[in-house]
DNA sequence: ATAGATACACACTTTAGGGTAAGTACTTGT
DNA sequence: ACAAGTACTTACCCTAAAGTGTGTATCTAT
């Protein structure tokens, strides 16, 4: 999945910075455009694959599983599949994933405040953020 | 700087998600590989352009100003230039930039904990993170 | 027998971010 | 006269992330 090339400068930088800077470390795990959105929804509780699709209409199936697989590999989500047909697969946050809650919250509250101050797009209410 | 193409699906998604999801909003502003590192250093106080270069040895000049300009445009850093030769330019966090401190901190503490739990690279001490 | 539902997998293309390398402006020091 | 310092700028290339489209397995319902 998304093969990477060994020994490009960009990869060396990633490696260097990941060990040096905790923020980069986090970015590596929940960065990209879709992971935060997925986590956002999983904060409200476990979701089936198809549920996530519907909750995030603009994501493609490729991006969805790709990100889910990566999050799983990083120990942030847990996959539970029932051995039935049609398949019944649910994704949950792990303990590590739950640990991201304060991070996501800090981001959300900053964003809301910043959106208001910059008179940008109408601010979404904080109460919409999963408790 | 880094021209973007109008009306590509990826841009539409960005737009949609930025207004829908506060986390994406934040990522848009402090995402990428260098912005967090720059902010990290600016949390310790204003820094000259060349100071930042030395503090972040692996960054290229192009990336440095590019990111500084973007952060400035997003109201996260403030640029102060003295009208002297050779130039003397200092970058500071704005109030909005300072507001990111809890965000960066939440990230850092999660990262440190996660690194220990996953027995990954030796964890950097939290005390190294700027107060 | 055929359509539908679910959770993927895979090949192929596009785009934006990042990297490389070189140049600019303006003054001070030698 | 020329090198050095500072803060950039510009042009070009390469890669990884994201998007597009199609295919698969298995069972149930009609």
PDB file of N, CA, C and O in Angstrom, chain A residues 27-86:
ATOM      1  N   UNK A  27       1.958  13.877  13.848  1.00  0.00           N
ATOM      2  CA  UNK A  27       1.544  14.129  12.472  1.00  0.00           C
ATOM      3  C   UNK A  27       1.684  12.877  11.616  1.00  0.00           C
ATOM      4  O   UNK A  27       0.846  12.588  10.779  1.00  0.00           O
ATOM      5  N   UNK A  28       2.760  12.156  11.839  1.00  0.00           N
ATOM      6  CA  UNK A  28       2.956  10.912  11.107  1.00  0.00           C
ATOM      7  C   UNK A  28       1.810   9.938  11.334  1.00  0.00           C
ATOM      8  O   UNK A  28       1.454   9.168  10.459  1.00  0.00           O
ATOM      9  N   UNK A  29       1.233   9.997  12.520  1.00  0.00           N
ATOM     10  CA  UNK A  29       0.212   9.012  12.865  1.00  0.00           C
ATOM     11  C   UNK A  29      -1.203   9.482  12.568  1.00  0.00           C
ATOM     12  O   UNK A  29      -2.047   8.680  12.182  1.00  0.00           O
ATOM     13  N   UNK A  30      -1.459  10.754  12.782  1.00  0.00           N
ATOM     14  CA  UNK A  30      -2.827  11.220  12.522  1.00  0.00           C
ATOM     15  C   UNK A  30      -2.857  12.326  11.478  1.00  0.00           C
ATOM     16  O   UNK A  30      -3.853  13.015  11.325  1.00  0.00           O
ATOM     17  N   UNK A  31      -1.741  12.495  10.754  1.00  0.00           N
ATOM     18  CA  UNK A  31      -1.698  13.504   9.711  1.00  0.00           C
ATOM     19  C   UNK A  31      -2.423  13.044   8.456  1.00  0.00           C
ATOM     20  O   UNK A  31      -3.068  12.008   8.439  1.00  0.00           O
ATOM     21  N   UNK A  32      -2.283  13.797   7.422  1.00  0.00           N
ATOM     22  CA  UNK A  32      -3.016  13.516   6.201  1.00  0.00           C
ATOM     23  C   UNK A  32      -4.415  14.085   6.333  1.00  0.00           C
ATOM     24  O   UNK A  32      -4.824  14.509   7.416  1.00  0.00           O
ATOM     25  N   UNK A  33      -5.151  14.094   5.243  1.00  0.00           N
ATOM     26  CA  UNK A  33      -6.427  14.794   5.295  1.00  0.00           C
ATOM     27  C   UNK A  33      -7.566  13.994   5.861  1.00  0.00           C
ATOM     28  O   UNK A  33      -8.573  14.548   6.279  1.00  0.00           O
ATOM     29  N   UNK A  34      -7.436  12.697   5.906  1.00  0.00           N
ATOM     30  CA  UNK A  34      -8.595  11.900   6.295  1.00  0.00           C
ATOM     31  C   UNK A  34      -8.538  11.321   7.689  1.00  0.00           C
ATOM     32  O   UNK A  34      -9.571  11.153   8.351  1.00  0.00           O
ATOM     33  N   UNK A  35      -7.343  11.014   8.162  1.00  0.00           N
ATOM     34  CA  UNK A  35      -7.246  10.370   9.477  1.00  0.00           C
ATOM     35  C   UNK A  35      -7.946  11.153  10.579  1.00  0.00           C
ATOM     36  O   UNK A  35      -8.700  10.569  11.363  1.00  0.00           O
ATOM     37  N   UNK A  36      -7.741  12.469  10.656  1.00  0.00           N
ATOM     38  CA  UNK A  36      -8.425  13.210  11.709  1.00  0.00           C
ATOM     39  C   UNK A  36      -9.937  13.088  11.608  1.00  0.00           C
ATOM     40  O   UNK A  36     -10.624  12.967  12.629  1.00  0.00           O
ATOM     41  N   UNK A  37     -10.434  13.106  10.406  1.00  0.00           N
ATOM     42  CA  UNK A  37     -11.877  13.021  10.220  1.00  0.00           C
ATOM     43  C   UNK A  37     -12.396  11.672  10.700  1.00  0.00           C
ATOM     44  O   UNK A  37     -13.428  11.576  11.385  1.00  0.00           O
ATOM     45  N   UNK A  38     -11.669  10.637  10.359  1.00  0.00           N
ATOM     46  CA  UNK A  38     -12.059   9.294  10.783  1.00  0.00           C
ATOM     47  C   UNK A  38     -12.046   9.195  12.309  1.00  0.00           C
ATOM     48  O   UNK A  38     -13.004   8.730  12.930  1.00  0.00           O
ATOM     49  N   UNK A  39     -10.967   9.672  12.894  1.00  0.00           N
ATOM     50  CA  UNK A  39     -10.844   9.624  14.348  1.00  0.00           C
ATOM     51  C   UNK A  39     -11.963  10.412  15.007  1.00  0.00           C
ATOM     52  O   UNK A  39     -12.558   9.987  15.996  1.00  0.00           O
ATOM     53  N   UNK A  40     -12.233  11.568  14.433  1.00  0.00           N
ATOM     54  CA  UNK A  40     -13.322  12.420  14.878  1.00  0.00           C
ATOM     55  C   UNK A  40     -14.610  11.606  15.049  1.00  0.00           C
ATOM     56  O   UNK A  40     -15.271  11.675  16.077  1.00  0.00           O
ATOM     57  N   UNK A  41     -14.918  10.833  14.053  1.00  0.00           N
ATOM     58  CA  UNK A  41     -16.158  10.053  14.108  1.00  0.00           C
ATOM     59  C   UNK A  41     -16.050   8.882  15.072  1.00  0.00           C
ATOM     60  O   UNK A  41     -17.021   8.530  15.755  1.00  0.00           O
ATOM     61  N   UNK A  42     -14.866   8.288  15.120  1.00  0.00           N
ATOM     62  CA  UNK A  42     -14.705   7.138  16.021  1.00  0.00           C
ATOM     63  C   UNK A  42     -14.718   7.553  17.485  1.00  0.00           C
ATOM     64  O   UNK A  42     -14.959   6.722  18.363  1.00  0.00           O
ATOM     65  N   UNK A  43     -14.481   8.829  17.741  1.00  0.00           N
ATOM     66  CA  UNK A  43     -14.555   9.316  19.120  1.00  0.00           C
ATOM     67  C   UNK A  43     -15.971   9.162  19.666  1.00  0.00           C
ATOM     68  O   UNK A  43     -16.179   9.091  20.877  1.00  0.00           O
ATOM     69  N   UNK A  44     -16.932   9.123  18.763  1.00  0.00           N
ATOM     70  CA  UNK A  44     -18.315   8.975  19.193  1.00  0.00           C
ATOM     71  C   UNK A  44     -18.665   7.518  19.456  1.00  0.00           C
ATOM     72  O   UNK A  44     -19.765   7.207  19.900  1.00  0.00           O
ATOM     73  N   UNK A  45     -17.719   6.634  19.133  1.00  0.00           N
ATOM     74  CA  UNK A  45     -17.981   5.218  19.349  1.00  0.00           C
ATOM     75  C   UNK A  45     -17.613   4.386  18.138  1.00  0.00           C
ATOM     76  O   UNK A  45     -17.383   4.916  17.045  1.00  0.00           O
ATOM     77  N   UNK A  46     -17.541   3.078  18.320  1.00  0.00           N
ATOM     78  CA  UNK A  46     -17.194   2.169  17.227  1.00  0.00           C
ATOM     79  C   UNK A  46     -18.124   2.345  16.041  1.00  0.00           C
ATOM     80  O   UNK A  46     -19.305   2.648  16.210  1.00  0.00           O
ATOM     81  N   UNK A  47     -17.568   2.188  14.861  1.00  0.00           N
ATOM     82  CA  UNK A  47     -18.367   2.356  13.643  1.00  0.00           C
ATOM     83  C   UNK A  47     -18.039   1.249  12.638  1.00  0.00           C
ATOM     84  O   UNK A  47     -16.890   0.829  12.516  1.00  0.00           O
ATOM     85  N   UNK A  48     -19.043   0.842  11.916  1.00  0.00           N
ATOM     86  CA  UNK A  48     -18.825  -0.122  10.837  1.00  0.00           C
ATOM     87  C   UNK A  48     -18.199   0.593   9.651  1.00  0.00           C
ATOM     88  O   UNK A  48     -18.313   1.813   9.507  1.00  0.00           O
ATOM     89  N   UNK A  49     -17.556  -0.181   8.829  1.00  0.00           N
ATOM     90  CA  UNK A  49     -16.939   0.359   7.624  1.00  0.00           C
ATOM     91  C   UNK A  49     -17.930   1.202   6.822  1.00  0.00           C
ATOM     92  O   UNK A  49     -17.643   2.356   6.473  1.00  0.00           O
ATOM     93  N   UNK A  50     -19.075   0.659   6.578  1.00  0.00           N
ATOM     94  CA  UNK A  50     -20.057   1.385   5.777  1.00  0.00           C
ATOM     95  C   UNK A  50     -20.641   2.605   6.478  1.00  0.00           C
ATOM     96  O   UNK A  50     -20.987   3.589   5.826  1.00  0.00           O
ATOM     97  N   UNK A  51     -20.685   2.520   7.784  1.00  0.00           N
ATOM     98  CA  UNK A  51     -21.135   3.691   8.534  1.00  0.00           C
ATOM     99  C   UNK A  51     -20.181   4.856   8.308  1.00  0.00           C
ATOM    100  O   UNK A  51     -20.606   5.987   8.058  1.00  0.00           O
ATOM    101  N   UNK A  52     -18.897   4.536   8.385  1.00  0.00           N
ATOM    102  CA  UNK A  52     -17.891   5.574   8.175  1.00  0.00           C
ATOM    103  C   UNK A  52     -18.011   6.164   6.772  1.00  0.00           C
ATOM    104  O   UNK A  52     -17.914   7.372   6.580  1.00  0.00           O
ATOM    105  N   UNK A  53     -18.237   5.316   5.814  1.00  0.00           N
ATOM    106  CA  UNK A  53     -18.412   5.796   4.439  1.00  0.00           C
ATOM    107  C   UNK A  53     -19.519   6.828   4.357  1.00  0.00           C
ATOM    108  O   UNK A  53     -19.374   7.862   3.701  1.00  0.00           O
ATOM    109  N   UNK A  54     -20.605   6.520   5.011  1.00  0.00           N
ATOM    110  CA  UNK A  54     -21.751   7.428   4.931  1.00  0.00           C
ATOM    111  C   UNK A  54     -21.516   8.707   5.733  1.00  0.00           C
ATOM    112  O   UNK A  54     -21.974   9.775   5.350  1.00  0.00           O
ATOM    113  N   UNK A  55     -20.787   8.553   6.832  1.00  0.00           N
ATOM    114  CA  UNK A  55     -20.496   9.724   7.651  1.00  0.00           C
ATOM    115  C   UNK A  55     -19.517  10.667   6.955  1.00  0.00           C
ATOM    116  O   UNK A  55     -19.487  11.868   7.210  1.00  0.00           O
ATOM    117  N   UNK A  56     -18.692  10.088   6.090  1.00  0.00           N
ATOM    118  CA  UNK A  56     -17.698  10.895   5.379  1.00  0.00           C
ATOM    119  C   UNK A  56     -17.927  10.716   3.881  1.00  0.00           C
ATOM    120  O   UNK A  56     -17.213   9.985   3.210  1.00  0.00           O
ATOM    121  N   UNK A  57     -18.927  11.408   3.356  1.00  0.00           N
ATOM    122  CA  UNK A  57     -19.394  11.147   1.982  1.00  0.00           C
ATOM    123  C   UNK A  57     -18.320  11.372   0.924  1.00  0.00           C
ATOM    124  O   UNK A  57     -18.308  10.693  -0.094  1.00  0.00           O
ATOM    125  N   UNK A  58     -17.413  12.312   1.180  1.00  0.00           N
ATOM    126  CA  UNK A  58     -16.459  12.652   0.120  1.00  0.00           C
ATOM    127  C   UNK A  58     -15.219  11.764   0.106  1.00  0.00           C
ATOM    128  O   UNK A  58     -14.396  11.882  -0.792  1.00  0.00           O
ATOM    129  N   UNK A  59     -15.095  10.885   1.068  1.00  0.00           N
ATOM    130  CA  UNK A  59     -13.912  10.020   1.063  1.00  0.00           C
ATOM    131  C   UNK A  59     -14.131   8.873   0.076  1.00  0.00           C
ATOM    132  O   UNK A  59     -15.252   8.426  -0.146  1.00  0.00           O
ATOM    133  N   UNK A  60     -13.055   8.457  -0.555  1.00  0.00           N
ATOM    134  CA  UNK A  60     -13.156   7.313  -1.462  1.00  0.00           C
ATOM    135  C   UNK A  60     -12.892   6.044  -0.659  1.00  0.00           C
ATOM    136  O   UNK A  60     -12.249   6.086   0.393  1.00  0.00           O
ATOM    137  N   UNK A  61     -13.342   4.923  -1.180  1.00  0.00           N
ATOM    138  CA  UNK A  61     -13.152   3.665  -0.457  1.00  0.00           C
ATOM    139  C   UNK A  61     -11.680   3.370  -0.278  1.00  0.00           C
ATOM    140  O   UNK A  61     -11.255   2.884   0.767  1.00  0.00           O
ATOM    141  N   UNK A  62     -10.904   3.684  -1.277  1.00  0.00           N
ATOM    142  CA  UNK A  62      -9.479   3.431  -1.178  1.00  0.00           C
ATOM    143  C   UNK A  62      -8.868   4.166  -0.001  1.00  0.00           C
ATOM    144  O   UNK A  62      -8.137   3.584   0.800  1.00  0.00           O
ATOM    145  N   UNK A  63      -9.174   5.454   0.098  1.00  0.00           N
ATOM    146  CA  UNK A  63      -8.636   6.266   1.171  1.00  0.00           C
ATOM    147  C   UNK A  63      -9.131   5.761   2.520  1.00  0.00           C
ATOM    148  O   UNK A  63      -8.375   5.723   3.493  1.00  0.00           O
ATOM    149  N   UNK A  64     -10.381   5.366   2.558  1.00  0.00           N
ATOM    150  CA  UNK A  64     -10.944   4.919   3.829  1.00  0.00           C
ATOM    151  C   UNK A  64     -10.218   3.699   4.377  1.00  0.00           C
ATOM    152  O   UNK A  64      -9.701   3.736   5.486  1.00  0.00           O
ATOM    153  N   UNK A  65     -10.143   2.632   3.599  1.00  0.00           N
ATOM    154  CA  UNK A  65      -9.443   1.451   4.149  1.00  0.00           C
ATOM    155  C   UNK A  65      -7.966   1.717   4.339  1.00  0.00           C
ATOM    156  O   UNK A  65      -7.367   1.267   5.300  1.00  0.00           O
ATOM    157  N   UNK A  66      -7.376   2.438   3.396  1.00  0.00           N
ATOM    158  CA  UNK A  66      -5.948   2.718   3.516  1.00  0.00           C
ATOM    159  C   UNK A  66      -5.639   3.366   4.868  1.00  0.00           C
ATOM    160  O   UNK A  66      -4.731   2.939   5.581  1.00  0.00           O
ATOM    161  N   UNK A  67      -6.428   4.369   5.197  1.00  0.00           N
ATOM    162  CA  UNK A  67      -6.213   5.063   6.454  1.00  0.00           C
ATOM    163  C   UNK A  67      -6.564   4.190   7.653  1.00  0.00           C
ATOM    164  O   UNK A  67      -5.874   4.204   8.665  1.00  0.00           O
ATOM    165  N   UNK A  68      -7.632   3.421   7.502  1.00  0.00           N
ATOM    166  CA  UNK A  68      -8.000   2.536   8.606  1.00  0.00           C
ATOM    167  C   UNK A  68      -6.888   1.531   8.872  1.00  0.00           C
ATOM    168  O   UNK A  68      -6.544   1.246  10.018  1.00  0.00           O
ATOM    169  N   UNK A  69      -6.316   1.005   7.794  1.00  0.00           N
ATOM    170  CA  UNK A  69      -5.227   0.028   7.944  1.00  0.00           C
ATOM    171  C   UNK A  69      -4.020   0.654   8.636  1.00  0.00           C
ATOM    172  O   UNK A  69      -3.392   0.037   9.496  1.00  0.00           O
ATOM    173  N   UNK A  70      -3.713   1.875   8.227  1.00  0.00           N
ATOM    174  CA  UNK A  70      -2.575   2.547   8.836  1.00  0.00           C
ATOM    175  C   UNK A  70      -2.823   2.837  10.315  1.00  0.00           C
ATOM    176  O   UNK A  70      -1.945   2.629  11.159  1.00  0.00           O
ATOM    177  N   UNK A  71      -4.023   3.304  10.604  1.00  0.00           N
ATOM    178  CA  UNK A  71      -4.365   3.582  11.993  1.00  0.00           C
ATOM    179  C   UNK A  71      -4.315   2.301  12.814  1.00  0.00           C
ATOM    180  O   UNK A  71      -3.895   2.305  13.974  1.00  0.00           O
ATOM    181  N   UNK A  72      -4.728   1.213  12.194  1.00  0.00           N
ATOM    182  CA  UNK A  72      -4.694  -0.074  12.891  1.00  0.00           C
ATOM    183  C   UNK A  72      -3.236  -0.478  13.146  1.00  0.00           C
ATOM    184  O   UNK A  72      -2.873  -0.882  14.246  1.00  0.00           O
ATOM    185  N   UNK A  73      -2.413  -0.323  12.104  1.00  0.00           N
ATOM    186  CA  UNK A  73      -0.999  -0.676  12.236  1.00  0.00           C
ATOM    187  C   UNK A  73      -0.311   0.182  13.297  1.00  0.00           C
ATOM    188  O   UNK A  73       0.613  -0.281  13.971  1.00  0.00           O
ATOM    189  N   UNK A  74      -0.782   1.401  13.458  1.00  0.00           N
ATOM    190  CA  UNK A  74      -0.192   2.296  14.451  1.00  0.00           C
ATOM    191  C   UNK A  74      -0.827   2.123  15.833  1.00  0.00           C
ATOM    192  O   UNK A  74      -0.531   2.886  16.750  1.00  0.00           O
ATOM    193  N   UNK A  75      -1.709   1.154  15.935  1.00  0.00           N
ATOM    194  CA  UNK A  75      -2.291   0.866  17.237  1.00  0.00           C
ATOM    195  C   UNK A  75      -3.277   1.898  17.718  1.00  0.00           C
ATOM    196  O   UNK A  75      -3.516   2.023  18.921  1.00  0.00           O
ATOM    197  N   UNK A  76      -3.879   2.610  16.807  1.00  0.00           N
ATOM    198  CA  UNK A  76      -4.815   3.658  17.194  1.00  0.00           C
ATOM    199  C   UNK A  76      -6.260   3.190  17.072  1.00  0.00           C
ATOM    200  O   UNK A  76      -7.117   3.594  17.829  1.00  0.00           O
ATOM    201  N   UNK A  77      -6.512   2.333  16.097  1.00  0.00           N
ATOM    202  CA  UNK A  77      -7.841   1.722  16.020  1.00  0.00           C
ATOM    203  C   UNK A  77      -7.715   0.193  16.047  1.00  0.00           C
ATOM    204  O   UNK A  77      -6.667  -0.361  15.749  1.00  0.00           O
ATOM    205  N   UNK A  78      -8.806  -0.428  16.418  1.00  0.00           N
ATOM    206  CA  UNK A  78      -8.867  -1.884  16.504  1.00  0.00           C
ATOM    207  C   UNK A  78      -9.974  -2.354  15.550  1.00  0.00           C
ATOM    208  O   UNK A  78     -11.033  -1.745  15.467  1.00  0.00           O
ATOM    209  N   UNK A  79      -9.696  -3.413  14.821  1.00  0.00           N
ATOM    210  CA  UNK A  79     -10.651  -3.936  13.857  1.00  0.00           C
ATOM    211  C   UNK A  79     -11.290  -5.192  14.404  1.00  0.00           C
ATOM    212  O   UNK A  79     -10.586  -6.107  14.857  1.00  0.00           O
ATOM    213  N   UNK A  80     -12.616  -5.240  14.357  1.00  0.00           N
ATOM    214  CA  UNK A  80     -13.302  -6.445  14.799  1.00  0.00           C
ATOM    215  C   UNK A  80     -14.223  -6.931  13.711  1.00  0.00           C
ATOM    216  O   UNK A  80     -15.156  -6.236  13.315  1.00  0.00           O
ATOM    217  N   UNK A  81     -13.964  -8.136  13.230  1.00  0.00           N
ATOM    218  CA  UNK A  81     -14.757  -8.689  12.139  1.00  0.00           C
ATOM    219  C   UNK A  81     -15.554  -9.889  12.623  1.00  0.00           C
ATOM    220  O   UNK A  81     -15.018 -10.798  13.256  1.00  0.00           O
ATOM    221  N   UNK A  82     -16.851  -9.866  12.350  1.00  0.00           N
ATOM    222  CA  UNK A  82     -17.674 -11.040  12.623  1.00  0.00           C
ATOM    223  C   UNK A  82     -17.607 -11.952  11.407  1.00  0.00           C
ATOM    224  O   UNK A  82     -17.667 -11.486  10.268  1.00  0.00           O
ATOM    225  N   UNK A  83     -17.497 -13.259  11.662  1.00  0.00           N
ATOM    226  CA  UNK A  83     -17.361 -14.212  10.553  1.00  0.00           C
ATOM    227  C   UNK A  83     -18.716 -14.530   9.948  1.00  0.00           C
ATOM    228  O   UNK A  83     -19.224 -15.643  10.054  1.00  0.00           O
ATOM    229  N   UNK A  84     -19.308 -13.530   9.330  1.00  0.00           N
ATOM    230  CA  UNK A  84     -20.616 -13.722   8.703  1.00  0.00           C
ATOM    231  C   UNK A  84     -20.592 -13.185   7.277  1.00  0.00           C
ATOM    232  O   UNK A  84     -19.653 -12.491   6.888  1.00  0.00           O
ATOM    233  N   UNK A  85     -21.610 -13.535   6.532  1.00  0.00           N
ATOM    234  CA  UNK A  85     -21.756 -12.986   5.189  1.00  0.00           C
ATOM    235  C   UNK A  85     -23.130 -12.402   5.054  1.00  0.00           C
ATOM    236  O   UNK A  85     -24.110 -13.074   5.389  1.00  0.00           O
ATOM    237  N   UNK A  86     -23.205 -11.141   4.581  1.00  0.00           N
ATOM    238  CA  UNK A  86     -22.121 -10.231   4.239  1.00  0.00           C
ATOM    239  C   UNK A  86     -21.298  -9.836   5.457  1.00  0.00           C
ATOM    240  O   UNK A  86     -21.810  -9.905   6.572  1.00  0.00           O
TER     241      UNK A  86
END
